[in-house]
Coordinates of C-alpha atoms in Angstrom, one line a residue:
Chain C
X1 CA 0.0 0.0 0.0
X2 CA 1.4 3.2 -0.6
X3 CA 0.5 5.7 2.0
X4 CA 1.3 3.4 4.4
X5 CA 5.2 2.4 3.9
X6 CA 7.3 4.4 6.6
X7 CA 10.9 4.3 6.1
X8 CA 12.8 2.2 8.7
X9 CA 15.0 5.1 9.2
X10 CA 11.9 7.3 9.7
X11 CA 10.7 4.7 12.2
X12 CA 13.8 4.9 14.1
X13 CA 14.0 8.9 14.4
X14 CA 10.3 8.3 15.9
X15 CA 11.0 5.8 19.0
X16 CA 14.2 8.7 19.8
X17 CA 12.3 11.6 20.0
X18 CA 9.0 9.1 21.5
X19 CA 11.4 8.5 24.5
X20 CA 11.0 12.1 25.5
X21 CA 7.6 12.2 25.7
X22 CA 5.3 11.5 28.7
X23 CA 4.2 7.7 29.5
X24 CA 1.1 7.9 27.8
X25 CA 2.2 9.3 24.7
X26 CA 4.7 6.7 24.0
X27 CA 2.5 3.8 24.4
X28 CA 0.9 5.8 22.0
X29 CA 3.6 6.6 19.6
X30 CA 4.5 2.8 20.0
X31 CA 1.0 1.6 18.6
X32 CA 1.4 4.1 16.1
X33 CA 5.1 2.9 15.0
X34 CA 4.0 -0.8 15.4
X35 CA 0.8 -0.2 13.5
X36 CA 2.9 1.8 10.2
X37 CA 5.1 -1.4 10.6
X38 CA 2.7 -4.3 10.3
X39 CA 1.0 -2.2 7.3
X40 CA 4.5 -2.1 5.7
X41 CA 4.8 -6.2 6.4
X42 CA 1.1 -6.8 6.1
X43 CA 1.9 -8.4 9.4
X44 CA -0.7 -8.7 12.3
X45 CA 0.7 -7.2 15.7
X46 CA -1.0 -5.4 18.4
X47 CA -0.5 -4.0 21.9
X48 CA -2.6 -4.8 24.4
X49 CA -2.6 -1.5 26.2
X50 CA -5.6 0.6 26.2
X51 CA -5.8 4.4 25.7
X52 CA -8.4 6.1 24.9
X53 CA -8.9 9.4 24.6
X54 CA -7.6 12.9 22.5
X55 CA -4.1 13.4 22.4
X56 CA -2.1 16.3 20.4
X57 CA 1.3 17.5 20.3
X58 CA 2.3 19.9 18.4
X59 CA 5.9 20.2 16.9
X60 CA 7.7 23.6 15.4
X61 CA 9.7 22.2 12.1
X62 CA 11.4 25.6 12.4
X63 CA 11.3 25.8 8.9
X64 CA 13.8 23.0 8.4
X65 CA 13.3 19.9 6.3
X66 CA 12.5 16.4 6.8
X67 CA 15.4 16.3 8.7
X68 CA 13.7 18.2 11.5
X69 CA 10.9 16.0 12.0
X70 CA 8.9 16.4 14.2
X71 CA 10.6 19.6 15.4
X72 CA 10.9 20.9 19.0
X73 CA 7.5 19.8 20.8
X74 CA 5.6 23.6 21.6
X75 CA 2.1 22.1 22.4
X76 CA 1.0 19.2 24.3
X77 CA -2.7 18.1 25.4
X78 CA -3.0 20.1 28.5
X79 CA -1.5 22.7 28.1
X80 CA -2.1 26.0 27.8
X81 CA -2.6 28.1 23.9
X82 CA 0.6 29.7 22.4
X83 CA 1.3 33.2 21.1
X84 CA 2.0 31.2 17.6
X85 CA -1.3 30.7 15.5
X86 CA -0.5 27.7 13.7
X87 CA 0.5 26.1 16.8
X88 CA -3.0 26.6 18.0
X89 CA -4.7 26.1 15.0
X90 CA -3.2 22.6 14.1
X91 CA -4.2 21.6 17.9
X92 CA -7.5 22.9 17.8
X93 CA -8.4 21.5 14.6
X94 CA -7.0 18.2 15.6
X95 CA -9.6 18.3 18.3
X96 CA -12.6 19.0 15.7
X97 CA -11.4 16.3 13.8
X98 CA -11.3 13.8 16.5
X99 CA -14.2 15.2 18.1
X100 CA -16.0 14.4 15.1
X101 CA -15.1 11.0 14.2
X102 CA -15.9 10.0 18.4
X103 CA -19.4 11.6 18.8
X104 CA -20.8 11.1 15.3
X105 CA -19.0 7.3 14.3
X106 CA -17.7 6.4 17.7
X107 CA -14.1 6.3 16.2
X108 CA -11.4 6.8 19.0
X109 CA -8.6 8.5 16.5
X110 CA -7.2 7.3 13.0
X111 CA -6.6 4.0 13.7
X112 CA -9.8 4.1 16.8
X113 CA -7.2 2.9 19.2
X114 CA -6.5 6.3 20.4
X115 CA -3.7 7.1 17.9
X116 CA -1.4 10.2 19.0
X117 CA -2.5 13.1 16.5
X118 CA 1.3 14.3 15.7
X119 CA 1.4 17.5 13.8
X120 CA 4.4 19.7 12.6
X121 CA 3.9 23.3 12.1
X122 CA 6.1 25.6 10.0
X123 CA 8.0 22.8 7.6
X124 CA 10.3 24.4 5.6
X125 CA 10.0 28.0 4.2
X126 CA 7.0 29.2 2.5
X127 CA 6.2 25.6 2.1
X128 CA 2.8 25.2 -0.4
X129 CA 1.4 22.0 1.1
X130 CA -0.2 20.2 4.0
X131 CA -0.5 16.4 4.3
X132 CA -0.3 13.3 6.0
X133 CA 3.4 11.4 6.1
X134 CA 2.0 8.2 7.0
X135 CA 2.0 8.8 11.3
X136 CA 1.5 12.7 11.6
X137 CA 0.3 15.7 9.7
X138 CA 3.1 18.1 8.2
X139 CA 1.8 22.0 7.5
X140 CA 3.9 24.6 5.7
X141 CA 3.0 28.3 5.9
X142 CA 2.2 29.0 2.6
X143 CA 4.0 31.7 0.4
X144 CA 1.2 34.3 0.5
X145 CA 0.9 33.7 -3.6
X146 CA -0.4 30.4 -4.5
X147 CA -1.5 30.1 -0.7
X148 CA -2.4 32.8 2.2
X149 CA 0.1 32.2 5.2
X150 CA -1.3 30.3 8.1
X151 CA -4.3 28.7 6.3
X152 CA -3.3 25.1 6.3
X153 CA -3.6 24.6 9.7
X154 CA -6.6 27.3 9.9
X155 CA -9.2 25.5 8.3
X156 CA -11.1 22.4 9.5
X157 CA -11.6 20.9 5.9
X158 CA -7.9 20.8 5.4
X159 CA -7.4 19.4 8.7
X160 CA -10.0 16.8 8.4
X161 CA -9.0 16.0 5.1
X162 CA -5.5 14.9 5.9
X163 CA -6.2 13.0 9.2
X164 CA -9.0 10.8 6.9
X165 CA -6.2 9.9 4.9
X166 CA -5.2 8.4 8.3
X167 CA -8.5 6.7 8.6
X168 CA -8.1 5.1 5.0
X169 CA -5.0 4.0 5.9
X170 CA -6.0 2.3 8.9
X171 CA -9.0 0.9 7.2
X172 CA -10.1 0.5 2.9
X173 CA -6.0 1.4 3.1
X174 CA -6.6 2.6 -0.8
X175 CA -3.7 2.9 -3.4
X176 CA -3.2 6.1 -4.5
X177 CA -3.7 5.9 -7.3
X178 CA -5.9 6.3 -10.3
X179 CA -9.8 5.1 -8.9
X180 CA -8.8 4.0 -5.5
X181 CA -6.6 7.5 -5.5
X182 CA -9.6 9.0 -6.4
X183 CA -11.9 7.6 -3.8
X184 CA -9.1 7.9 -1.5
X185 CA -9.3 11.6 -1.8
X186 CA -13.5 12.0 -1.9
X187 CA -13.5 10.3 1.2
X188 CA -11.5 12.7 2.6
X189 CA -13.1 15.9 1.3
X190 CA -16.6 14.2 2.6
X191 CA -15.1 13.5 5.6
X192 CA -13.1 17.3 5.7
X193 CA -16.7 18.9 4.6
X194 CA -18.8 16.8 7.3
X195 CA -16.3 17.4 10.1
X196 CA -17.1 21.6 9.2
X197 CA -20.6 21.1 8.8
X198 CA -20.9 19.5 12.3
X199 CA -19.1 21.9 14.1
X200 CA -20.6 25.0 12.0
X201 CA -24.2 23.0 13.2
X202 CA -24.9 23.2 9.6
X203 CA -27.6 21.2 7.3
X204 CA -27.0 20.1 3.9
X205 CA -28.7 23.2 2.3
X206 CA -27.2 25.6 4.5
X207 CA -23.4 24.2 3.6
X208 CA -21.2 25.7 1.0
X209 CA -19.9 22.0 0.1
X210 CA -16.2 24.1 -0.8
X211 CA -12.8 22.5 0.2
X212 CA -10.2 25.5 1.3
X213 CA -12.6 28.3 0.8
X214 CA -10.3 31.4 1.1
X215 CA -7.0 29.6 0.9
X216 CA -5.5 30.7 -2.5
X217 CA -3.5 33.5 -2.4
X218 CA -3.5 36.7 -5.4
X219 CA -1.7 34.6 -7.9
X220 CA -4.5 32.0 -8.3
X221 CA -7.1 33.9 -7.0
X222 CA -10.4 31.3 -6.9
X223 CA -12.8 30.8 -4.2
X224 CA -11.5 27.5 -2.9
X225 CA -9.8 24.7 -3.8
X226 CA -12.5 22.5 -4.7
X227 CA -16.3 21.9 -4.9
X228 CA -18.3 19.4 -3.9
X229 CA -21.7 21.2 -5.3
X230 CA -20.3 21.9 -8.7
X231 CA -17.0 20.2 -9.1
X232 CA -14.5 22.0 -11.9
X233 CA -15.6 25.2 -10.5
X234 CA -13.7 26.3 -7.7
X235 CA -10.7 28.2 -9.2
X236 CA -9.9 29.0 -12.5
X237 CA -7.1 26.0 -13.4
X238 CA -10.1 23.4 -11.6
X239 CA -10.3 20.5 -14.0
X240 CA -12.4 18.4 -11.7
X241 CA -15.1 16.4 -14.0
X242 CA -18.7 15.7 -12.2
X243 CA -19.8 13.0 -14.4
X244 CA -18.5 9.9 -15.2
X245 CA -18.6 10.8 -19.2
X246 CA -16.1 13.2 -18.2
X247 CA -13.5 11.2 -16.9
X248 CA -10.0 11.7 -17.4
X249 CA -7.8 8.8 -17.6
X250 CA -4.3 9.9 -16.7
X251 CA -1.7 7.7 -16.3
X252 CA -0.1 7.3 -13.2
X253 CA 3.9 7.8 -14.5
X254 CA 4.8 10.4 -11.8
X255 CA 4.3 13.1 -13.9
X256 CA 3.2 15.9 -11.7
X257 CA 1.0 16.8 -14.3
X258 CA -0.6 13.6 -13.9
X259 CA -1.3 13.4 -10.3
X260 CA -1.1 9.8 -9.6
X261 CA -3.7 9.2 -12.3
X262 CA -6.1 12.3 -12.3
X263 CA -6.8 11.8 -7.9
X264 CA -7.4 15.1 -7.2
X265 CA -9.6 15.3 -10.4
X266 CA -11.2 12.5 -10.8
X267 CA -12.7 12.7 -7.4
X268 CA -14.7 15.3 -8.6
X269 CA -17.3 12.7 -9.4
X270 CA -17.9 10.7 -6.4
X271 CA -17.4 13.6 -4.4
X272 CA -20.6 15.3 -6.4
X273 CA -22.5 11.9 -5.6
X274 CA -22.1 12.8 -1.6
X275 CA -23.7 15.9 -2.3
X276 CA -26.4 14.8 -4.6
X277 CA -27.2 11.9 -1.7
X278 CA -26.7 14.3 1.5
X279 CA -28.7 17.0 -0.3
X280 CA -31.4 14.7 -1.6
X281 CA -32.2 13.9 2.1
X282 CA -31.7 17.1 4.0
X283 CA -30.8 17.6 7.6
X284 CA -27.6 17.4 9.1
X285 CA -25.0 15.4 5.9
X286 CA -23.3 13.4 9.0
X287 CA -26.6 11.8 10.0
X288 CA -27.6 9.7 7.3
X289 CA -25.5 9.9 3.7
X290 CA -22.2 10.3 6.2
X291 CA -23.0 7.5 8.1
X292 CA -23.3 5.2 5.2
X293 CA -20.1 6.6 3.2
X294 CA -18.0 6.0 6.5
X295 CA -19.2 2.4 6.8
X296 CA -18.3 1.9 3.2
X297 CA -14.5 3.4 4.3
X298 CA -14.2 1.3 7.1
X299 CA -15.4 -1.7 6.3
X300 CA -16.6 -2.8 3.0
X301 CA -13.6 -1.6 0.6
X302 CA -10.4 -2.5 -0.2
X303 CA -6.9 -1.3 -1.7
X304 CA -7.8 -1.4 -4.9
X305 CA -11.6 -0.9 -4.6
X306 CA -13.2 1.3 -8.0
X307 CA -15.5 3.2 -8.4
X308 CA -18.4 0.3 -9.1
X309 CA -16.9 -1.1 -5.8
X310 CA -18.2 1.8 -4.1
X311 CA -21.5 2.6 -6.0
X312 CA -22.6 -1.3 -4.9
X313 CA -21.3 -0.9 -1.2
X314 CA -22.8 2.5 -0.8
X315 CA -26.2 1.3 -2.1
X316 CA -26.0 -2.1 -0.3
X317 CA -24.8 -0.3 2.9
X318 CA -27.9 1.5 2.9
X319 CA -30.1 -1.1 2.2
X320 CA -28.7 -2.6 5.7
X321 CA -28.6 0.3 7.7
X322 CA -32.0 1.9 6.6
X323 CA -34.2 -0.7 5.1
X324 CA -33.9 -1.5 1.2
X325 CA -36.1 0.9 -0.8
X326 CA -36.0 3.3 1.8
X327 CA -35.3 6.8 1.2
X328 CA -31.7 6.6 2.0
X329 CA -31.3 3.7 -0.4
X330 CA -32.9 5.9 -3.2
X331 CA -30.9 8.8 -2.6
X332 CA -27.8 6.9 -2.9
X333 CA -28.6 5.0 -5.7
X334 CA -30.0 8.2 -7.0
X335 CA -26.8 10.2 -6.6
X336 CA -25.1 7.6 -8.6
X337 CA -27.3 7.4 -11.3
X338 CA -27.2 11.5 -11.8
X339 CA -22.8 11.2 -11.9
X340 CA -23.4 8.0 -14.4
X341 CA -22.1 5.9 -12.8
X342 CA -25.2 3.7 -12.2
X343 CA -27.7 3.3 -15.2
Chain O
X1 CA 21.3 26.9 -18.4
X2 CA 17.9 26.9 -18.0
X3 CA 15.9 25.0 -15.2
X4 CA 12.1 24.3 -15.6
X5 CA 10.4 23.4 -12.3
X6 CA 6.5 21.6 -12.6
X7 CA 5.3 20.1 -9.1
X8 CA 1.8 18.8 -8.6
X9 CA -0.5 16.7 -6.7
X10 CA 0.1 18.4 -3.0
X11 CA -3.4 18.8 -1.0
X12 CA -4.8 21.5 -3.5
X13 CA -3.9 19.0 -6.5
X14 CA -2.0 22.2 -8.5
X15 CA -0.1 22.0 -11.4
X16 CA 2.7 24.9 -10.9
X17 CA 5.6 26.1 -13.2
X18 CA 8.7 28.1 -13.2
X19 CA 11.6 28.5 -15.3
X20 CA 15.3 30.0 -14.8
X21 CA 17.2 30.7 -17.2
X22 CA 20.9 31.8 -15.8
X23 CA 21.6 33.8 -18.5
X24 CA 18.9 36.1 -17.2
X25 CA 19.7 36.3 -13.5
X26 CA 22.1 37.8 -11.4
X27 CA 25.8 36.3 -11.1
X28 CA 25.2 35.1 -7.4
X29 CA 22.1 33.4 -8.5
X30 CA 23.0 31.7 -11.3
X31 CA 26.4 30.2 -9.6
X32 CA 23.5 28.9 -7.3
X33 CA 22.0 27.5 -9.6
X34 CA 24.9 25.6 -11.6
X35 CA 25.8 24.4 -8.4
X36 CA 22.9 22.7 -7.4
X37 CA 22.7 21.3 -10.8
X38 CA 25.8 19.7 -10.4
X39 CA 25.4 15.8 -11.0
X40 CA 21.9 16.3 -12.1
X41 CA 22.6 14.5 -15.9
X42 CA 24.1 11.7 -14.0
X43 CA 20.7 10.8 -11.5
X44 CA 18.1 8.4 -13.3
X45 CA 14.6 9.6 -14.8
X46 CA 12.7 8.6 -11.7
X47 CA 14.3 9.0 -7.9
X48 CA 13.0 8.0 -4.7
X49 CA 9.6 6.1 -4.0
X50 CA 5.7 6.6 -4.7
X51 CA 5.3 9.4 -1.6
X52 CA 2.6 9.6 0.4
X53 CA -1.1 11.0 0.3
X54 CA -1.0 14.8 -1.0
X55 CA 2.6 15.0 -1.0
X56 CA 4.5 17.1 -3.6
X57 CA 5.0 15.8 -6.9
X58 CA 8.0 17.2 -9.1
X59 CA 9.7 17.6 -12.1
X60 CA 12.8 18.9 -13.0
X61 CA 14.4 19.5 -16.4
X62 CA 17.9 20.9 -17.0
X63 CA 19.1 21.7 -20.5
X64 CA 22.2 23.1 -20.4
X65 CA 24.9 25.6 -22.7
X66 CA 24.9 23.0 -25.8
X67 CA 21.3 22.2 -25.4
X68 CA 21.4 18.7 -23.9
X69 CA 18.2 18.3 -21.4
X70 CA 17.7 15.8 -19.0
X71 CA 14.6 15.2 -16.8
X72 CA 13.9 14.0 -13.4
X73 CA 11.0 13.3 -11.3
X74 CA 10.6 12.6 -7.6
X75 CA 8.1 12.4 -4.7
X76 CA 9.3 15.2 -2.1
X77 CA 11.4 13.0 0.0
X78 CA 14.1 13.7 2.9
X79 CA 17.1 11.8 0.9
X80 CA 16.5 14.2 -2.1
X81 CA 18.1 17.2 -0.7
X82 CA 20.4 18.3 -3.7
X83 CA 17.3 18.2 -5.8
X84 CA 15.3 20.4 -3.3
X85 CA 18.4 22.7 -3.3
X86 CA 17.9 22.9 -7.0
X87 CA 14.0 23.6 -6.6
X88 CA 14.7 26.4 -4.6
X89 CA 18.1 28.0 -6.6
X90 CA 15.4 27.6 -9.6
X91 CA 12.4 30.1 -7.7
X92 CA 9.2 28.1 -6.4
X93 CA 6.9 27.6 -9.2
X94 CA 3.9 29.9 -9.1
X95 CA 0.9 30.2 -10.6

C-alpha cells in the first residue's frame, strides 16, 4: 500500500524523539510505529494497552526539512494556547477532527485505538502544502501567492481531510492511485466537509460543500480549492469532471502533471454523488449519507476498490442500515445514477 | 542553463511552473543554480519512491549551454536534498 510504507529510518527517528515524551504518549507513539510497521509487512501485531482518549502534540519544524521531524514539541494536550497561531490552530483542529469521528462514528482517533494526532507546524520556508506522512500531519505556511500564510492549519476541511487519509490507511488502506486514488481523496473531502458542517451546526442546504474556501492567495485567485456542489468550478485552473462521461484517464507515471492518475480530479465525481445523496435527504449530511459513506470506508472496501466497488457498497450499505427501498437507499442510488455511474 | 520546475499533486492538486534561465539572472544566483545542478545529468529519470497522500509531486528538467536536457522526477522525500536545493536556486513555481 502506498501511504502506508514508513521508512525504517523514519521509524527509528520516531522511537528517539517518542522516548522524550510523557508515559502515555509513548504507548501511543508505539501503537502508532507498530501499526505503520505491520501495514508495511502486512503483518498482524498489536499492543494490548488501552488508551483512549484525545491526544495532540504539536511540533515547530522551524522551517527545516525532513530532517527536522517532528521539530521541537511547543504544544501538548494540556497545556495551555501559544502566542503562535498555527501552533494553535493545528491543535484545535485536531480536536474538531477527533471530536467528530468519536461523537458522530464512535471512532477513537485514526486508527480508533486512540492514535497520537502528531502534527508539525512551520515545515520548511513558505512551504505550499499540508499532508499526511503516514504517522503525523506536516503544514507549511504557505507563500502568501499560491496560498495565504497560516491557512493550512486554519481550516477544518484541510485538517479533516489529511487526518481521513489516516483513517483510509487504517481501514479500505486505498492505493493512491488512479480510482482508488480518487476515492481515497473523496472520502477525505466528505469526511473534511462533514467534520465543518458538524461543528458550524450546519444542514445540507445551509453548507457551501467548498474545500479551502479562502485559501489561494493573489496569484491563483479562486474561491477554494474544490467543490463538492459543482465540481470543476472552484478556481480558475479546476479541471475536476462531475460526471463519469467526463473522466479523465491519466496515467499514473509520476508526472506531476498527472497526479497519480487524475486523484485530485477525478474525485470530482464521487465527491458530487455525496452531495447529490446528502442533499437529496436534507438535515444534518453526518446523520444519514455520512454514516453510510464512513461504513463503506471502514469496512466494505479495499486497496484497490473502484468506483463500481463503491456505487454497490454504498447502495448495499444503505439497504442494511436503513431498510432497502427506503429513502436513504434511493438517494444513494439516485446520486449515482445523476454522476453516471449507475444506469 | 535553464531549469524548468513543474510540481503537482500536494493537498490542492495544483499544477505549478517556473523556469530559470541563468543567462537572465544575477551572477550570485546563477552560480547557485549551476551548483545545485551539479550531478543532475548523471541521476536516473525517476528517484526516490511513490510518496505519500498529497505529498508534492516534481519535475525537473535541465538543458544546459549545448542544449542537452535531462529530466527528473521525484516524490518530495528527505534523501533528495540536492534536488530540493535545485527547486529552490530555480524560484518556487507559481501560478
Amino acid at each position: 500500500m502506498l501511504c502506508s510504507i514508513v521508512p525504517p529510518d523514519l521509524l527509528l527517528d520516531l522511537g528517539v524523539d517518542a522516548r522524550q515524551l510523557e508515559q502515555a504518549s509513548v504507548i501511543r507513539t508505539q501503537r502508532t510505529l507498530l501499526a505503520a510497521a505491520q501495514r508495511s509487512l502486512n503483518l498482524r501485531l498489536t499492543l494490548d494497552e488501552e488508551a483512549p482518549g484525545l491526544l495532540r502534540t504539536i511540533y515547530d519544524a522551524g522551517h527545516g526539512s525532513f530532517g527536522s521531524l517532528p521539530g521541537v514539541k511547543v504544544r501538548g494536550e494540556h497545556d495551555p494556547a501559544t502566542t503562535d497561531e498555527a501552533v494553535n490552530d493545528a491543535f484545535d483542529n485536531a480536536g474538531r477532527t477527533y471530536a467528530f469521528y468519536k461523537e458522530i462514528f464512535d471512532r477513537d482517533s485514526m486508527d480508533d485505538r486512540g492514535m497520537e494526532l502528531v502534527s508539525s507546524v512551520h515545515f520548511e520556508t513558505d512551504h505550499n502544502n499540508a499532508y499526511w506522512n503516514g504517522f503525523q500531519m506536516i503544514y507549511g505556511d504557505g507563500d502568501g501567492e499560491v496560498f495565504l500564510r497560516g491557512c493550512f492549519p486554519k481550516l477544518l476541511d484541510v485538517v479533516a481531510h489529511e487526518l481521513t487519509h489516516g483513517v483510509t490507511d487504517f481501514t479500505a488502506g486505498l492505493v493512491y492511485s488512479k480510482q482508488p486514488g480518487a476515492l481515497n481523496e473523496s472520502f477525505s473531502d466528505v469526511m473534511g466537509a462533514l467534520a465543518t458542517q458538524y461543528a458550524l451546526g450546519q444542514t445540507a442546504d445551509q453548507a457551501d460543500w467548498l474545500i479551502g474556501k479562502g485559501c489561494f492567495g493573489p496569484a491563483i485567485a479562486g474561491e477554494a480549492l474544490r467543490s463538492m456542489k459543482q465540481p470543476g468550478s472552484a478556481h480558475p485552473h479546476d479541471r475536476q469532471p462531475a460526471h463519469m462521461r467526463d473522466y479523465l484517464d491519466l496515467p499514473d507515471d509520476g508526472d506531476p502533471r498527472n497526479d497519480h492518475g487524475g486523484v485530485h480530479l477525478n474525485s470530482g465525481i464521487p465527491n458530487h454523488a455525496f452531495y447529490l445523496a446528502a442533499t437529496a435527504l436534507g438535515g444534518y449530511a453526518w446523520e444519514r449519507a455520512g454514516r453510510i459513506w464512513y461504513v463503506t470506508l471502514t469496512e466494505r472496501l479495499g486497496p484497490v476498490s473502484q468506483f463500481d466497488d463503491v456505487v454497490e457498497a454504498t447502495v448495499a450499505v444503505a439497504g442494511e442500515l436503513y431498510q432497502a427501498d427506503s429513502d436513504e437507499q434511493k438517494a444513494v442510488r439516485s446520486a449515482w445514477q445523476q454522476v453516471g455511474l449507475l444506469p | 542553463m535553464k531549469v524548468t520546475v513543474v510540481q503537482g499533486g500536494g493537498f490542492g492538486g495544483l499544477v505549478l511552473t517556473t523556469t530559470a534561465d541563468t543567462a537572465a539572472m544575477p551572477l550570485d544566483d546563477a552560480i547557485r543554480v549551476r551548483e545545485a545542478a551539479r550531478g543532475f545529468f548523471d541521476l536516473p529519470a525517476v528517484v526516490g519512491g511513490p510518496g505519500h497522500a498529497d505529498q508534492l509531486l516534481t519535475e525537473i528538467t535541465v538543458e544546459d549551454d549545448e542544449g542537452k536536457s535531462h529530466t527528473v522526477r521525484f516524490a518530495q522525500d528527505e534523501r533528495l536534498g540536492n534536488l530540493a536545493a535545485l527547486v529552490r536556486a530555480a524560484g518556487r513555481p507559481g501560478g
